[in-house]
Short mmCIF file of C-alpha atoms in Angstrom, two decimals:
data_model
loop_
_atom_site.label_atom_id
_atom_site.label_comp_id
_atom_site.label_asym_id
_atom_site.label_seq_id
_atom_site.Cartn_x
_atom_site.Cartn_y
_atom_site.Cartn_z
CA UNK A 1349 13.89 -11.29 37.50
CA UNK A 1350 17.14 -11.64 35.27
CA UNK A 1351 17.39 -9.55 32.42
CA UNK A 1352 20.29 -9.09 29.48
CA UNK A 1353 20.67 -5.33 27.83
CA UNK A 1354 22.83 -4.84 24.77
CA UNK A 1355 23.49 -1.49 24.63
CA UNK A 1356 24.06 -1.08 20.72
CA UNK A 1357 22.16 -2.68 18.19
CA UNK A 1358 25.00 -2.56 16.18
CA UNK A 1359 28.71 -2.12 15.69
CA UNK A 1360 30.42 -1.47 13.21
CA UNK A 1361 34.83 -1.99 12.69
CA UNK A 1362 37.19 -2.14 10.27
CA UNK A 1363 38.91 -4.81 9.26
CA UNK A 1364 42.07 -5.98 11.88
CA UNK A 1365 41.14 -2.94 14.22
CA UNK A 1366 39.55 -4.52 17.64
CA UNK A 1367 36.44 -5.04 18.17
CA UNK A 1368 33.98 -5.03 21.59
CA UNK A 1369 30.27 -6.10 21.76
CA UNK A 1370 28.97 -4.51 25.22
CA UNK A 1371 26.70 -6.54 27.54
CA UNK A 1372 25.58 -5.89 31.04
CA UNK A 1373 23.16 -7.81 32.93
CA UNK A 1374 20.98 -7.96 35.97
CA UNK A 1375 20.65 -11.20 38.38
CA UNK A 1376 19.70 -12.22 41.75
CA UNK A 1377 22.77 -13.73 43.21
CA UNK A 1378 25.86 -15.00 40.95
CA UNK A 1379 25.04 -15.42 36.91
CA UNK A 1380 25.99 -17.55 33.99
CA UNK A 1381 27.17 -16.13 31.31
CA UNK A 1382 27.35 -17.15 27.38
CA UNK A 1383 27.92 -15.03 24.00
CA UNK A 1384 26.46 -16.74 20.82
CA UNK A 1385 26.54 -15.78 17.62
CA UNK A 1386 24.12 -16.40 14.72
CA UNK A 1387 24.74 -16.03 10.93
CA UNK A 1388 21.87 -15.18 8.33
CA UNK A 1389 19.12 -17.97 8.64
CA UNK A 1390 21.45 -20.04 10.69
CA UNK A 1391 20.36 -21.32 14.37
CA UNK A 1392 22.69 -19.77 17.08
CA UNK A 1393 25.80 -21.30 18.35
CA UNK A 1394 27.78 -20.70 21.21
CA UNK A 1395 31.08 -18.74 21.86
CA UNK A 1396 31.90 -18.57 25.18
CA UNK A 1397 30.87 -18.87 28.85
CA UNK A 1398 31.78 -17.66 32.17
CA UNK A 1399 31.02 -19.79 35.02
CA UNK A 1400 32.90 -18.87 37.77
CA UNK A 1401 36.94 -18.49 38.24
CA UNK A 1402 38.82 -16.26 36.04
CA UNK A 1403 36.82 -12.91 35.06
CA UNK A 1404 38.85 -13.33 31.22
CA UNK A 1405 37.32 -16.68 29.47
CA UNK A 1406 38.83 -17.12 26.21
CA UNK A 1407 36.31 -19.04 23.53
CA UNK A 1408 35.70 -19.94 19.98
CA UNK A 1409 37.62 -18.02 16.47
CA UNK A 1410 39.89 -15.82 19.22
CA UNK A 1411 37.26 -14.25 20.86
CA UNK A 1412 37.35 -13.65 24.64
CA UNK A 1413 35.44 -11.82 27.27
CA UNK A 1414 35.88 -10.27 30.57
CA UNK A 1415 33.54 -10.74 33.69
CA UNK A 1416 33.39 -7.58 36.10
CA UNK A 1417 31.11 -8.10 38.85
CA UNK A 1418 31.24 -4.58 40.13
CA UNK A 1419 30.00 -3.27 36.46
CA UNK A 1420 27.32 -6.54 36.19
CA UNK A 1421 28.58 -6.91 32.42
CA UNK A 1422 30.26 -9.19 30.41
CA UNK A 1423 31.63 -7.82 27.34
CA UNK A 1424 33.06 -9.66 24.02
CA UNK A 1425 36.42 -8.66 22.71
CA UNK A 1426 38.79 -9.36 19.75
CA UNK A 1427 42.17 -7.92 19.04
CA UNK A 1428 41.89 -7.87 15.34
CA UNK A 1429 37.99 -8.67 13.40
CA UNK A 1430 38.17 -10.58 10.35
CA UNK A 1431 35.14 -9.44 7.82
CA UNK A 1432 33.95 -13.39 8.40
CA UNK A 1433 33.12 -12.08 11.90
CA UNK A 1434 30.05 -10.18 10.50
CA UNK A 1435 27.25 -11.54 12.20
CA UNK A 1436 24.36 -11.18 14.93
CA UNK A 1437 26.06 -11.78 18.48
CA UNK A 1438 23.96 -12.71 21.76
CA UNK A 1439 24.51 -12.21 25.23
CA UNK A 1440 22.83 -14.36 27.44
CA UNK A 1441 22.00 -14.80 31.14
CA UNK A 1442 21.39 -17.12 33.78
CA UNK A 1443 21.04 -17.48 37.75
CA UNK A 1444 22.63 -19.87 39.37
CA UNK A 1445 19.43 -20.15 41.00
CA UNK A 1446 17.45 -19.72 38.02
CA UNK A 1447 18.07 -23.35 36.24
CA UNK A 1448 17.11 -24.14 32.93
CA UNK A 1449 16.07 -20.16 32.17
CA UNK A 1450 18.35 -18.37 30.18
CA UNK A 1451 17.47 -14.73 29.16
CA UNK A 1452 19.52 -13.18 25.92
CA UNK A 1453 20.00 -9.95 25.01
CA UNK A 1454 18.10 -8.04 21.93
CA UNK A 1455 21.34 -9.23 19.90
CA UNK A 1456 23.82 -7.03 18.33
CA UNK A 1457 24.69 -6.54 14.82
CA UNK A 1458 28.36 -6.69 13.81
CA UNK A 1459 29.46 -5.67 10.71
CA UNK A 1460 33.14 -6.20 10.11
CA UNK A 1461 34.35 -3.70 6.88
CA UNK A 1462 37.26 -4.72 4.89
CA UNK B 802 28.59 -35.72 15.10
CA UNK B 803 25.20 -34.73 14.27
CA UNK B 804 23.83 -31.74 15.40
CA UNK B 805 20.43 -30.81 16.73
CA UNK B 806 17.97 -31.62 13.93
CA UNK B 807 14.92 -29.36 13.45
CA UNK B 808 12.31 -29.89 10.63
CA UNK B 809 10.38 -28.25 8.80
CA UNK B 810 13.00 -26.07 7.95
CA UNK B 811 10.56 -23.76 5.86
CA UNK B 812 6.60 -24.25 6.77
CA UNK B 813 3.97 -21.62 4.96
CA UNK B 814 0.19 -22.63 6.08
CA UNK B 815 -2.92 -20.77 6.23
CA UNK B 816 -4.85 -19.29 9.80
CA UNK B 817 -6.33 -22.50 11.59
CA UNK B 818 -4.32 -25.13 9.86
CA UNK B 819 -2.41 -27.12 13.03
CA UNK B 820 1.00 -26.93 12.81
CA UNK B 821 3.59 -29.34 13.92
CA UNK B 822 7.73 -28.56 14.46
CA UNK B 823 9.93 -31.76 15.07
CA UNK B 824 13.20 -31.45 17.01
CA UNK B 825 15.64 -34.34 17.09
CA UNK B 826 18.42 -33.44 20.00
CA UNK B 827 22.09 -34.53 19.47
CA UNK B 828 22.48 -37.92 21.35
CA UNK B 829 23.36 -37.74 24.84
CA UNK B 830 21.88 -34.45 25.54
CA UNK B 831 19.23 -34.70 28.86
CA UNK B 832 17.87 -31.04 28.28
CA UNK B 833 15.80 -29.78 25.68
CA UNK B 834 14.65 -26.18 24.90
CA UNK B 835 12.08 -24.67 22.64
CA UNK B 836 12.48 -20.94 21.76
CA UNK B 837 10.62 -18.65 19.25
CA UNK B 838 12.39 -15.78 17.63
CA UNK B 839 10.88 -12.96 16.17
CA UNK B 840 11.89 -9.03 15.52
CA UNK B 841 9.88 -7.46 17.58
CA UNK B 842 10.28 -9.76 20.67
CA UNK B 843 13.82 -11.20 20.51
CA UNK B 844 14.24 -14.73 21.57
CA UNK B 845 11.67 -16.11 23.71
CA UNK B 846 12.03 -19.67 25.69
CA UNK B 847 8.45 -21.15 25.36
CA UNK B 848 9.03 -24.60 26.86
CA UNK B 849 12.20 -26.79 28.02
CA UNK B 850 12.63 -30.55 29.02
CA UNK B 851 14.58 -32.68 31.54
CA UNK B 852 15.11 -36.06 30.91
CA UNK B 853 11.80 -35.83 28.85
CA UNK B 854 9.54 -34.82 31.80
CA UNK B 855 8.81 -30.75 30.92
CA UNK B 856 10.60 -28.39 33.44
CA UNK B 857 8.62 -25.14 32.74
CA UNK B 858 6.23 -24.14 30.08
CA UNK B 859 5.80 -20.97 31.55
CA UNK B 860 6.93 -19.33 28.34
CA UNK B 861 4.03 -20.94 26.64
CA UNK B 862 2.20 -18.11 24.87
CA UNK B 863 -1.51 -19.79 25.18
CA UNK B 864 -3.35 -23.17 25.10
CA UNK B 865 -2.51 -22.88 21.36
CA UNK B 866 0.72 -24.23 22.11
CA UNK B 867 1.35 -27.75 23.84
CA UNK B 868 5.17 -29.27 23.35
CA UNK B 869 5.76 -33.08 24.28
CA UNK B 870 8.93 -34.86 24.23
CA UNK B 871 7.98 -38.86 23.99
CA UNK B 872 11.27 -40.29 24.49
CA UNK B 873 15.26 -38.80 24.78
CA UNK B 874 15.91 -38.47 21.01
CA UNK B 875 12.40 -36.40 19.93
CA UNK B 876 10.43 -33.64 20.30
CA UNK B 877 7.42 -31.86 18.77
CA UNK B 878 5.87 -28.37 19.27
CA UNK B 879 2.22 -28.31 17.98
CA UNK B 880 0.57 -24.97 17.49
CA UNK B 881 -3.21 -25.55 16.73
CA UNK B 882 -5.01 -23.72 15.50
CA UNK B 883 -2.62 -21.79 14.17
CA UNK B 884 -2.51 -18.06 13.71
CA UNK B 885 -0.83 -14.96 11.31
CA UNK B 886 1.16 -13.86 14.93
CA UNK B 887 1.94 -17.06 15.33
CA UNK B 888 4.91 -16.26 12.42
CA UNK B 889 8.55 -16.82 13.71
CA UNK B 890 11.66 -19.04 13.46
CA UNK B 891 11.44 -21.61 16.11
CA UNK B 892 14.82 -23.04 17.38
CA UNK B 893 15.37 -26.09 19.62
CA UNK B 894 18.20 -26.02 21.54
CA UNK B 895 20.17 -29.59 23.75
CA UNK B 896 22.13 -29.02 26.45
CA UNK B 897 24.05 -31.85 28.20
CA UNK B 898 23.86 -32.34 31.89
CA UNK B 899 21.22 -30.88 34.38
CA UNK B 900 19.38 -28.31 33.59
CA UNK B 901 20.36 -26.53 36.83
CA UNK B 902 23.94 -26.72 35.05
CA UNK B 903 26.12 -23.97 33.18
CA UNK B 904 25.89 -26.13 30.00
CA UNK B 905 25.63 -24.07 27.22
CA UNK B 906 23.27 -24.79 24.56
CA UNK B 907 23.22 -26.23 21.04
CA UNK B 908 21.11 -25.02 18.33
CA UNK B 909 18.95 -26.02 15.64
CA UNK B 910 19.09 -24.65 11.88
CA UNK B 911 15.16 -23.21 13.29
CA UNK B 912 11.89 -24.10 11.23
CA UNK B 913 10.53 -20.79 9.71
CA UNK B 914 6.89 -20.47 10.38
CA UNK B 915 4.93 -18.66 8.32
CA UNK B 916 0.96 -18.55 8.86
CA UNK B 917 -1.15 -16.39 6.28
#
């Protein structure tokens, strides 16, 4: 079974200081990865996704995320949050082997303080 | 370009009333997912689609639920009879390509369900 944990339900920065969302996750064999975010009554959209390749993936509004295989987690960075960042941000998993079923995370709430 | 096109946005109806989500997919897209999202269980995948034949349903809560998708550009999730539990926001989600692909997936607006 794959599963997705998000370690804090939320997180909370200042304004231009960095920010990091932490994800780990557990699969049989090699994973998908993908962060989405979701704004107040807003359907999800997606950020970013590691497939294979470089463990850094760069994605949407300057965030990025690093792959470490050893640590099974894949967490979402910015150098310097913007209060529009505020939002609900999910991690999500997938098996190679596992098409079609992607499992997310509980979701984690970032609020960005100017 | 259009996105993925859910309606009801908003539904409020009463315990045993059938209830019946649309999903339009953007154009193009071969997979289709149907999740329910709710606070005390997350995001749930109930159903998803390949090229309009249904991949796993697995996620199904209960013969309450049945999902079809009758041709590439529509869906509909039917929940009859329905029931107060039975309260979430439902999102349908395209993806392009195979569904044994890393395609990530686009998102509806969600139709808030609320059963009394």
């Amino acid at each position: 079974a794959q599963s997705v944990a998000q370690p804090e339900d939320q997180v909370k920065v200042a304004e231009g200081n960095p920010l990091t969302v932490k994800c780990t996750y557990s699969v049989s064999g090699n994973p998908y990865l993908f962060w989405y975010v979701q704004y107040p009554n807003r359907g999800l959209q997606f950020l970013l996704k590691y497939i294979t390749g470089d463990n850094l993936v760069k994605g949407s509004y300057g965030f990025e995320a690093e792959f470490n295989k050893s640590q099974t987690s894949f967490h979402l960075k910015k150098p310097s949050a913007l209060v529009s960042d505020s939002a609900l941000y999910f991690c999500a998993v997938r098996a190679v082997t596992q098409a079609g079923k992607s499992t997310f995370g509980d979701g984690t709430t970032l609020t960005v303080k100017p | 370009d259009a996105g993925v096109i859910q309606s009801p946005r908003h539904e409020v109806t009463e315990m045993g009333q059938e209830v019946t989500l649309r999903c339009k997919p953007i154009s193009g897209h071969n997979s289709l997912f149907w999740y329910r999202q709710t606070m005390m269980r997350g995001l749930e995948l109930l159903i998803y689609f390949n090229n309009n034949v249904p991949i796993d349903d697995s996620g199904m809560p209960e013969d309450r639920f049945s999902a079809k998708m009758p041709n590439a550009s529509f869906s509909t999730l039917k929940i009859q009879p329905s029931e107060p539990r039975d309260s979430a926001v439902y999102f349908c989600a395209s993806s392009l390509g195979s569904w044994r692909g890393a395609g990530e997936l686009f998102f509806g607006e969600g139709s808030r369900l609320t059963v009394l």
